[in-house]
């Protein structure tokens, strides 16, 4: 079995393993859990990408997954970022999730709107499903704040890119993974997640590149006018050769270079000269995005570049590692523009990482490592240093999913009898493991 066959087999295994079906309040649902332990709900763009992948093995599941998103739709056409089919969000998480009430079935925030495009790829003509048109209409009415056809987001996680460093100049200490994020959620809850009210109260709101790339793909998939000309007109920076977000009020343009600046490569109607500048000046630039595996989520020469996903035990999303969905979007552009060898190299890098490491949430772009053992060993050594000072007797972790649990068990951790995803190891054993 070669790498491609192993990667396909692994993707199929995980999609089948994480498939969930049931009924909530009389409504049947079926979707792929991103993580059975940590993220058991239905995430909008995760489901869209899962449906695109699942069409290879279970096309009926692709339709069921996307129809479950539509089943959660409000009468006005809105579909939330996260759908809580099996149980509502509870406890401390509620402070960080955009829910209006304790029993809410979905969040009041959005995610990148790729449903119509995913439907076109995995199911058929989205124009034949009126609920998809209703969602597009809601987005146009509520998030096109300037009337030019582009959407605006009210907080970082609506982009799907959570803790990307490009959001820090916009939201500051209230950005994702910062102390004030819960206060941002609270403020937006008070304002009803109404983008116009939020802008008029001082914002910020953001016209973000990836969101509008996927928005344009969905509009085109549905047979509506493309948003690509407006995207180029508003966000293309001719001098830098990149797409750069715009925040209001104030027209702030964040300077951090991230892979989202390259996402418009996926657009079939992106002007060719712009596409070639993105590829030749940035994507194939070794100091920025050309790595052994796939483009990192932040340019390698950025001060915020964290290729292994964080520092020590701190993990922050979209600050360096590469993700399969972002690599695929860039790959589409390489193929369209005729960069066949470069597209093949990118595909080989991602396929090889999946074949070696299994299907992980993200990978180190330099070597394809998933949930790197180097980080784990470093965390162990830091814990041992603290143990010598403070008398720590055990080291505890919370595994995100079954893959992570198996990873920790590989290092000698033991699952708690009360929660299999809480694992621990005694310091005396940790010394032996860290030294091995």
Tab-separated table of C-alpha atoms in Angstrom:
chain	number	residue	atom	x	y	z
A	1	UNK	CA	0.000	0.000	0.000
A	2	UNK	CA	1.502	3.349	-1.033
A	3	UNK	CA	1.107	6.695	0.745
A	4	UNK	CA	-1.960	7.727	-1.255
A	5	UNK	CA	-3.739	4.458	-0.463
A	6	UNK	CA	-2.821	4.716	3.220
A	7	UNK	CA	-4.023	8.316	3.409
A	8	UNK	CA	-7.321	7.439	1.727
A	9	UNK	CA	-7.833	4.477	4.037
A	10	UNK	CA	-7.129	6.648	7.076
A	11	UNK	CA	-9.535	9.377	5.931
A	12	UNK	CA	-12.264	6.818	5.336
A	13	UNK	CA	-11.645	5.219	8.734
A	14	UNK	CA	-11.923	8.499	10.623
A	15	UNK	CA	-15.008	9.676	8.714
A	16	UNK	CA	-16.779	6.388	9.439
A	17	UNK	CA	-15.627	6.325	13.069
A	18	UNK	CA	-16.873	9.856	13.775
A	19	UNK	CA	-20.238	9.565	12.023
A	20	UNK	CA	-23.231	10.266	14.270
A	21	UNK	CA	-26.952	9.902	13.637
A	22	UNK	CA	-29.928	10.656	15.860
A	23	UNK	CA	-32.957	12.816	16.474
A	24	UNK	CA	-33.366	16.023	18.469
A	25	UNK	CA	-36.766	17.617	19.148
A	26	UNK	CA	-38.238	15.447	16.414
A	27	UNK	CA	-35.613	16.505	13.853
A	28	UNK	CA	-33.336	13.772	12.443
A	29	UNK	CA	-29.658	14.636	12.133
A	30	UNK	CA	-26.507	12.998	10.771
A	31	UNK	CA	-23.018	14.504	10.767
A	32	UNK	CA	-19.306	13.942	11.324
A	33	UNK	CA	-18.038	14.859	14.796
A	34	UNK	CA	-14.789	16.827	14.557
A	35	UNK	CA	-13.713	15.263	17.864
A	36	UNK	CA	-15.923	12.825	19.828
A	37	UNK	CA	-14.584	14.002	23.183
A	38	UNK	CA	-13.826	17.708	22.873
A	39	UNK	CA	-15.951	18.819	19.918
A	40	UNK	CA	-19.013	16.549	19.784
A	41	UNK	CA	-21.300	19.017	17.957
A	42	UNK	CA	-21.812	19.865	14.301
A	43	UNK	CA	-19.546	22.642	13.036
A	44	UNK	CA	-20.691	24.394	9.873
A	45	UNK	CA	-17.533	24.478	7.790
A	46	UNK	CA	-16.193	21.203	9.197
A	47	UNK	CA	-19.359	19.527	7.930
A	48	UNK	CA	-19.009	21.142	4.512
A	49	UNK	CA	-15.454	19.854	4.101
A	50	UNK	CA	-16.411	16.431	5.511
A	51	UNK	CA	-19.233	16.188	2.962
A	52	UNK	CA	-16.829	17.040	0.138
A	53	UNK	CA	-14.450	14.278	1.287
A	54	UNK	CA	-17.161	11.722	2.050
A	55	UNK	CA	-18.575	11.833	-1.464
A	56	UNK	CA	-15.784	9.427	-2.421
A	57	UNK	CA	-17.135	6.677	-0.143
A	58	UNK	CA	-20.609	7.595	1.126
A	59	UNK	CA	-22.359	10.141	-1.134
A	60	UNK	CA	-25.613	9.621	0.777
A	61	UNK	CA	-23.826	10.712	3.933
A	62	UNK	CA	-22.579	13.823	2.151
A	63	UNK	CA	-26.162	14.853	1.466
A	64	UNK	CA	-27.304	13.903	4.980
A	65	UNK	CA	-24.512	15.960	6.566
A	66	UNK	CA	-25.384	19.096	4.623
A	67	UNK	CA	-29.110	18.568	5.098
A	68	UNK	CA	-28.496	18.449	8.859
A	69	UNK	CA	-27.098	21.969	8.655
A	70	UNK	CA	-30.213	23.011	6.741
A	71	UNK	CA	-32.429	21.271	9.304
A	72	UNK	CA	-31.055	23.642	11.954
A	73	UNK	CA	-31.840	26.708	9.837
A	74	UNK	CA	-33.990	29.443	11.352
A	75	UNK	CA	-37.090	30.597	9.445
A	76	UNK	CA	-35.203	33.730	8.342
A	77	UNK	CA	-32.478	31.631	6.670
A	78	UNK	CA	-29.718	31.920	9.299
A	79	UNK	CA	-27.493	28.893	10.020
A	80	UNK	CA	-25.110	29.073	12.974
A	81	UNK	CA	-21.429	28.338	13.410
A	82	UNK	CA	-22.144	25.335	15.678
A	83	UNK	CA	-25.257	23.130	15.974
A	84	UNK	CA	-25.827	21.464	19.350
A	85	UNK	CA	-27.814	18.409	18.303
A	86	UNK	CA	-27.075	16.058	21.172
A	87	UNK	CA	-26.848	18.482	24.080
A	88	UNK	CA	-26.489	22.234	24.552
A	89	UNK	CA	-23.187	23.813	25.438
A	90	UNK	CA	-22.767	24.057	29.201
A	91	UNK	CA	-20.519	25.204	32.010
A	92	UNK	CA	-17.620	27.522	31.396
A	93	UNK	CA	-17.768	26.904	27.647
A	94	UNK	CA	-20.968	28.938	27.467
A	95	UNK	CA	-18.936	32.097	28.115
A	96	UNK	CA	-16.945	31.465	24.935
A	97	UNK	CA	-19.709	30.190	22.653
A	98	UNK	CA	-22.055	32.626	20.951
A	99	UNK	CA	-25.321	31.264	22.345
A	100	UNK	CA	-28.306	33.451	23.155
A	101	UNK	CA	-29.721	31.158	25.875
A	102	UNK	CA	-28.663	28.200	28.017
A	103	UNK	CA	-30.739	25.812	25.884
A	104	UNK	CA	-29.866	27.240	22.461
A	105	UNK	CA	-29.626	24.676	19.673
A	106	UNK	CA	-27.057	26.678	17.734
A	107	UNK	CA	-24.732	29.660	18.012
A	108	UNK	CA	-25.667	33.119	16.764
A	109	UNK	CA	-22.352	33.510	14.926
A	110	UNK	CA	-21.519	32.353	11.404
A	111	UNK	CA	-18.669	30.475	9.761
A	112	UNK	CA	-17.250	30.849	6.244
A	113	UNK	CA	-20.329	30.278	4.035
A	114	UNK	CA	-19.303	27.433	1.751
A	115	UNK	CA	-22.516	25.375	1.950
A	116	UNK	CA	-23.687	26.119	-1.596
A	117	UNK	CA	-20.232	25.322	-3.009
A	118	UNK	CA	-19.959	22.098	-0.970
A	119	UNK	CA	-23.456	21.114	-2.154
A	120	UNK	CA	-22.427	21.674	-5.771
A	121	UNK	CA	-19.368	19.428	-5.344
A	122	UNK	CA	-20.886	16.675	-3.193
A	123	UNK	CA	-24.618	16.610	-3.978
A	124	UNK	CA	-25.800	18.550	-7.026
A	125	UNK	CA	-27.270	21.893	-8.031
A	126	UNK	CA	-27.718	24.074	-4.912
A	127	UNK	CA	-30.263	26.230	-6.760
A	128	UNK	CA	-32.671	23.306	-6.479
A	129	UNK	CA	-32.618	23.520	-2.660
A	130	UNK	CA	-34.555	26.647	-1.545
A	131	UNK	CA	-33.084	26.596	1.954
A	132	UNK	CA	-29.633	27.278	0.519
A	133	UNK	CA	-31.005	30.339	-1.263
A	134	UNK	CA	-32.527	31.464	2.047
A	135	UNK	CA	-29.134	31.304	3.750
A	136	UNK	CA	-27.474	33.281	0.972
A	137	UNK	CA	-30.233	35.877	1.226
A	138	UNK	CA	-29.772	36.171	5.011
A	139	UNK	CA	-26.040	36.704	4.626
A	140	UNK	CA	-26.529	39.329	1.945
A	141	UNK	CA	-29.123	41.193	4.020
A	142	UNK	CA	-27.287	41.036	7.352
A	143	UNK	CA	-23.552	40.896	6.633
A	144	UNK	CA	-23.085	42.925	3.426
A	145	UNK	CA	-22.589	46.192	5.300
A	146	UNK	CA	-21.322	48.311	2.412
A	147	UNK	CA	-23.637	47.105	-0.354
A	148	UNK	CA	-20.744	45.941	-2.534
A	149	UNK	CA	-21.466	42.218	-2.163
A	150	UNK	CA	-18.798	41.442	0.462
A	151	UNK	CA	-19.467	40.072	3.958
A	152	UNK	CA	-18.224	41.366	7.313
A	153	UNK	CA	-17.560	39.341	10.459
A	154	UNK	CA	-18.020	40.461	14.072
A	155	UNK	CA	-15.370	38.343	15.798
A	156	UNK	CA	-12.306	36.294	14.797
A	157	UNK	CA	-13.789	32.775	15.041
A	158	UNK	CA	-16.413	33.595	12.404
A	159	UNK	CA	-13.557	33.278	9.906
A	160	UNK	CA	-12.768	29.715	11.013
A	161	UNK	CA	-9.214	30.929	11.697
A	162	UNK	CA	-9.718	31.524	15.439
A	163	UNK	CA	-6.381	32.692	16.913
A	164	UNK	CA	-4.656	33.834	13.712
A	165	UNK	CA	-2.255	36.691	14.541
A	166	UNK	CA	-3.846	38.868	11.882
A	167	UNK	CA	-6.796	39.452	14.230
A	168	UNK	CA	-4.751	40.896	17.090
A	169	UNK	CA	-4.426	44.432	15.622
A	170	UNK	CA	-8.209	44.431	15.103
A	171	UNK	CA	-9.559	42.964	18.362
A	172	UNK	CA	-6.490	43.333	20.567
A	173	UNK	CA	-6.840	41.735	23.991
A	174	UNK	CA	-10.358	40.558	23.073
A	175	UNK	CA	-9.166	38.352	20.186
A	176	UNK	CA	-9.475	34.575	20.407
A	177	UNK	CA	-7.183	32.954	22.993
A	178	UNK	CA	-6.748	36.313	24.735
A	179	UNK	CA	-8.057	37.223	28.201
A	180	UNK	CA	-10.858	39.430	26.914
A	181	UNK	CA	-12.421	37.082	24.379
A	182	UNK	CA	-15.288	36.183	26.703
A	183	UNK	CA	-16.013	39.897	27.045
A	184	UNK	CA	-16.174	40.223	23.254
A	185	UNK	CA	-18.701	37.388	23.167
A	186	UNK	CA	-20.685	39.062	25.955
A	187	UNK	CA	-20.728	42.423	24.156
A	188	UNK	CA	-21.833	40.856	20.891
A	189	UNK	CA	-24.540	38.937	22.765
A	190	UNK	CA	-25.874	42.230	24.174
A	191	UNK	CA	-25.931	43.671	20.639
A	192	UNK	CA	-27.652	40.567	19.254
A	193	UNK	CA	-24.697	39.698	17.002
A	194	UNK	CA	-26.080	42.389	14.700
A	195	UNK	CA	-23.148	43.449	12.514
A	196	UNK	CA	-24.591	46.901	11.794
A	197	UNK	CA	-25.230	47.631	15.466
A	198	UNK	CA	-21.751	46.414	16.356
A	199	UNK	CA	-20.182	48.615	13.679
A	200	UNK	CA	-22.257	51.631	14.704
A	201	UNK	CA	-21.258	51.145	18.361
A	202	UNK	CA	-17.593	51.392	17.412
A	203	UNK	CA	-16.986	47.869	16.107
A	204	UNK	CA	-14.771	46.437	15.090
A	205	UNK	CA	-16.127	44.485	12.142
A	206	UNK	CA	-13.870	42.910	9.534
A	207	UNK	CA	-14.096	42.285	5.797
A	208	UNK	CA	-12.020	39.092	5.833
A	209	UNK	CA	-10.393	37.430	2.824
A	210	UNK	CA	-11.124	33.740	3.442
A	211	UNK	CA	-14.770	34.350	4.355
A	212	UNK	CA	-15.300	36.281	1.145
A	213	UNK	CA	-13.389	33.763	-0.961
A	214	UNK	CA	-15.741	30.987	0.137
A	215	UNK	CA	-18.703	33.374	-0.157
A	216	UNK	CA	-17.814	34.041	-3.795
A	217	UNK	CA	-17.419	30.314	-4.483
A	218	UNK	CA	-20.879	29.688	-3.022
A	219	UNK	CA	-22.474	32.526	-4.970
A	220	UNK	CA	-21.009	31.182	-8.195
A	221	UNK	CA	-22.046	27.628	-7.342
A	222	UNK	CA	-25.603	28.881	-6.890
A	223	UNK	CA	-25.593	30.774	-10.168
A	224	UNK	CA	-25.500	34.232	-8.581
A	225	UNK	CA	-23.151	37.099	-9.490
A	226	UNK	CA	-19.602	36.528	-8.287
A	227	UNK	CA	-18.158	38.535	-5.411
A	228	UNK	CA	-14.635	38.159	-6.809
A	229	UNK	CA	-14.494	41.570	-8.551
A	230	UNK	CA	-15.530	43.279	-5.293
A	231	UNK	CA	-12.985	41.197	-3.363
A	232	UNK	CA	-10.213	42.315	-5.716
A	233	UNK	CA	-11.374	45.918	-5.665
A	234	UNK	CA	-11.519	46.147	-1.866
A	235	UNK	CA	-8.877	43.793	-0.479
A	236	UNK	CA	-6.192	43.371	-3.151
A	237	UNK	CA	-3.017	45.270	-2.237
A	238	UNK	CA	-1.202	45.864	-5.506
A	239	UNK	CA	2.004	47.000	-3.843
A	240	UNK	CA	2.326	43.956	-1.573
A	241	UNK	CA	0.870	41.474	-4.045
A	242	UNK	CA	-1.490	40.113	-1.389
A	243	UNK	CA	-5.084	40.235	-0.258
A	244	UNK	CA	-5.326	42.198	2.999
A	245	UNK	CA	-8.379	42.385	5.292
A	246	UNK	CA	-10.098	45.666	6.147
A	247	UNK	CA	-11.525	46.564	9.557
A	248	UNK	CA	-14.126	49.222	10.281
A	249	UNK	CA	-14.369	51.772	11.632
A	250	UNK	CA	-11.021	53.246	10.691
A	251	UNK	CA	-10.117	51.146	7.616
A	252	UNK	CA	-7.349	49.304	9.522
A	253	UNK	CA	-5.458	46.811	7.310
A	254	UNK	CA	-3.729	44.109	9.440
A	255	UNK	CA	-0.165	43.535	8.214
A	256	UNK	CA	0.425	39.939	9.345
A	257	UNK	CA	0.895	37.662	6.328
A	258	UNK	CA	-1.175	34.496	6.640
A	259	UNK	CA	-2.322	31.783	4.267
A	260	UNK	CA	-5.751	33.468	4.045
A	261	UNK	CA	-4.090	36.056	1.781
A	262	UNK	CA	-3.581	33.186	-0.692
A	263	UNK	CA	-7.053	31.648	-0.361
A	264	UNK	CA	-8.469	33.520	-3.406
A	265	UNK	CA	-6.324	31.200	-5.532
A	266	UNK	CA	-9.303	28.819	-5.238
A	267	UNK	CA	-11.530	31.253	-7.164
A	268	UNK	CA	-12.088	30.192	-10.781
A	269	UNK	CA	-12.557	33.829	-11.847
A	270	UNK	CA	-9.557	35.330	-10.051
A	271	UNK	CA	-7.642	37.388	-12.629
A	272	UNK	CA	-4.653	35.373	-13.805
A	273	UNK	CA	-2.022	38.093	-13.184
A	274	UNK	CA	-3.133	38.313	-9.548
A	275	UNK	CA	-3.048	34.539	-9.170
A	276	UNK	CA	0.453	34.341	-10.598
A	277	UNK	CA	1.712	37.038	-8.238
A	278	UNK	CA	0.269	35.144	-5.272
A	279	UNK	CA	2.007	31.963	-6.414
A	280	UNK	CA	5.365	33.283	-7.559
A	281	UNK	CA	5.933	36.043	-5.001
A	282	UNK	CA	4.521	34.291	-1.941
A	283	UNK	CA	3.434	30.661	-2.248
A	284	UNK	CA	6.733	29.584	-3.845
A	285	UNK	CA	8.801	31.876	-1.615
A	286	UNK	CA	10.884	29.801	0.816
A	287	UNK	CA	10.947	32.592	3.384
A	288	UNK	CA	7.140	32.677	3.474
A	289	UNK	CA	5.035	29.701	2.353
A	290	UNK	CA	7.193	27.154	0.536
A	291	UNK	CA	7.858	24.355	3.031
A	292	UNK	CA	8.503	20.636	2.809
A	293	UNK	CA	4.850	19.726	3.386
A	294	UNK	CA	2.326	22.470	2.598
A	295	UNK	CA	1.870	26.208	3.132
A	296	UNK	CA	1.906	27.162	6.813
A	297	UNK	CA	-1.042	29.086	8.195
A	298	UNK	CA	1.300	32.024	8.932
A	299	UNK	CA	4.250	33.045	6.762
A	300	UNK	CA	7.481	31.542	8.064
A	301	UNK	CA	9.152	34.941	8.345
A	302	UNK	CA	6.400	36.370	10.566
A	303	UNK	CA	7.355	36.916	14.242
A	304	UNK	CA	4.132	35.121	15.225
A	305	UNK	CA	5.022	31.943	13.294
A	306	UNK	CA	4.462	28.887	15.533
A	307	UNK	CA	4.905	25.857	13.236
A	308	UNK	CA	4.344	23.239	15.925
A	309	UNK	CA	1.093	24.785	17.112
A	310	UNK	CA	2.201	26.715	20.172
A	311	UNK	CA	4.772	27.126	22.917
A	312	UNK	CA	5.069	24.315	25.440
A	313	UNK	CA	1.599	23.309	26.598
A	314	UNK	CA	-0.089	26.360	25.043
A	315	UNK	CA	-1.832	25.542	21.763
A	316	UNK	CA	-3.183	28.302	19.518
A	317	UNK	CA	-4.894	27.566	16.224
A	318	UNK	CA	-3.875	28.969	12.836
A	319	UNK	CA	-0.534	30.421	13.877
A	320	UNK	CA	1.825	28.258	11.832
A	321	UNK	CA	0.748	24.627	11.326
A	322	UNK	CA	-0.709	23.522	8.018
A	323	UNK	CA	-4.263	22.218	7.608
A	324	UNK	CA	-5.511	19.863	4.906
A	325	UNK	CA	-8.415	22.105	3.884
A	326	UNK	CA	-6.212	25.192	3.439
A	327	UNK	CA	-3.698	23.177	1.420
A	328	UNK	CA	-6.509	21.899	-0.813
A	329	UNK	CA	-7.811	25.394	-1.568
A	330	UNK	CA	-4.334	26.535	-2.599
A	331	UNK	CA	-3.850	23.336	-4.621
A	332	UNK	CA	-6.979	24.159	-6.635
A	333	UNK	CA	-5.395	27.443	-7.672
A	334	UNK	CA	-2.082	25.859	-8.608
A	335	UNK	CA	-3.873	23.383	-10.856
A	336	UNK	CA	-6.017	26.054	-12.493
A	337	UNK	CA	-3.033	28.281	-13.254
A	338	UNK	CA	-0.982	25.466	-14.758
A	339	UNK	CA	1.536	24.901	-11.965
A	340	UNK	CA	1.282	21.126	-12.303
A	341	UNK	CA	4.598	20.168	-10.709
A	342	UNK	CA	4.062	22.497	-7.764
A	343	UNK	CA	0.543	21.176	-7.233
A	344	UNK	CA	1.829	17.593	-7.298
A	345	UNK	CA	4.527	18.423	-4.752
A	346	UNK	CA	1.978	20.007	-2.407
A	347	UNK	CA	-0.336	16.995	-2.711
A	348	UNK	CA	2.537	14.617	-1.998
A	349	UNK	CA	3.463	16.580	1.119
A	350	UNK	CA	-0.035	16.425	2.611
A	351	UNK	CA	-0.634	12.814	1.572
A	352	UNK	CA	2.698	11.757	3.042
A	353	UNK	CA	1.938	13.478	6.348
A	354	UNK	CA	-1.461	11.772	6.623
A	355	UNK	CA	0.019	8.402	5.661
A	356	UNK	CA	2.733	8.663	8.339
A	357	UNK	CA	0.920	10.482	11.141
A	358	UNK	CA	-2.722	9.603	10.632
A	359	UNK	CA	-5.528	12.083	10.059
A	360	UNK	CA	-4.780	14.914	12.469
A	361	UNK	CA	-6.311	18.341	12.849
A	362	UNK	CA	-3.090	20.006	11.635
A	363	UNK	CA	0.558	19.276	10.849
A	364	UNK	CA	3.947	20.875	11.240
A	365	UNK	CA	4.554	22.356	7.757
A	366	UNK	CA	8.285	21.664	7.968
A	367	UNK	CA	8.140	17.905	8.462
A	368	UNK	CA	4.509	16.804	8.503
A	369	UNK	CA	4.516	15.895	12.172
A	370	UNK	CA	1.131	15.698	13.868
A	371	UNK	CA	0.853	16.320	17.644
A	372	UNK	CA	4.650	16.352	17.691
A	373	UNK	CA	6.496	14.262	20.241
A	374	UNK	CA	9.068	17.060	20.526
A	375	UNK	CA	6.462	19.317	22.132
A	376	UNK	CA	5.495	16.504	24.459
A	377	UNK	CA	9.065	15.821	25.547
A	378	UNK	CA	9.643	19.537	26.099
A	379	UNK	CA	6.505	19.774	28.247
A	380	UNK	CA	7.645	16.754	30.243
A	381	UNK	CA	11.055	18.276	30.921
A	382	UNK	CA	9.484	21.569	32.003
A	383	UNK	CA	7.191	19.655	34.364
A	384	UNK	CA	10.142	17.792	35.854
A	385	UNK	CA	11.950	21.085	36.435
A	386	UNK	CA	8.871	22.398	38.245
A	387	UNK	CA	8.533	19.133	40.178
A	388	UNK	CA	12.029	19.532	41.592
A	389	UNK	CA	11.029	22.952	42.955
A	390	UNK	CA	7.396	22.478	43.963
A	391	UNK	CA	7.159	18.781	44.768
A	392	UNK	CA	4.761	17.869	41.914
A	393	UNK	CA	3.923	14.146	42.027
A	394	UNK	CA	1.970	13.657	38.798
A	395	UNK	CA	1.477	15.187	35.348
A	396	UNK	CA	-2.104	15.356	33.989
A	397	UNK	CA	-3.422	16.119	30.487
A	398	UNK	CA	-6.771	16.283	28.724
A	399	UNK	CA	-6.809	14.478	25.369
A	400	UNK	CA	-8.735	16.268	22.636
A	401	UNK	CA	-9.887	13.086	20.867
A	402	UNK	CA	-9.192	9.371	20.437
A	403	UNK	CA	-6.089	10.040	18.351
A	404	UNK	CA	-4.647	12.329	21.016
A	405	UNK	CA	-5.519	9.830	23.743
A	406	UNK	CA	-3.636	7.114	21.891
A	407	UNK	CA	-0.711	9.534	21.499
A	408	UNK	CA	-0.520	10.148	25.271
A	409	UNK	CA	-0.959	6.449	26.047
A	410	UNK	CA	1.992	5.807	23.742
A	411	UNK	CA	4.051	7.913	26.173
A	412	UNK	CA	2.932	5.909	29.197
A	413	UNK	CA	-0.020	8.000	30.387
A	414	UNK	CA	-2.897	6.199	32.151
A	415	UNK	CA	-6.561	7.119	31.639
A	416	UNK	CA	-8.592	8.255	34.622
A	417	UNK	CA	-11.303	5.747	35.678
A	418	UNK	CA	-13.872	8.569	35.635
A	419	UNK	CA	-12.951	10.080	32.239
A	420	UNK	CA	-10.934	8.222	29.599
A	421	UNK	CA	-9.810	11.532	28.089
A	422	UNK	CA	-8.186	12.716	31.325
A	423	UNK	CA	-4.813	10.975	31.575
A	424	UNK	CA	-1.974	11.157	34.073
A	425	UNK	CA	1.518	9.877	34.685
A	426	UNK	CA	3.517	9.802	37.940
A	427	UNK	CA	6.616	11.979	38.050
A	428	UNK	CA	8.813	8.959	38.781
A	429	UNK	CA	7.614	7.417	35.523
A	430	UNK	CA	7.849	10.747	33.743
A	431	UNK	CA	11.585	10.869	34.444
A	432	UNK	CA	12.023	7.529	32.740
A	433	UNK	CA	9.866	8.519	29.729
A	434	UNK	CA	11.491	11.923	29.237
A	435	UNK	CA	14.925	10.366	29.301
A	436	UNK	CA	14.081	7.662	26.763
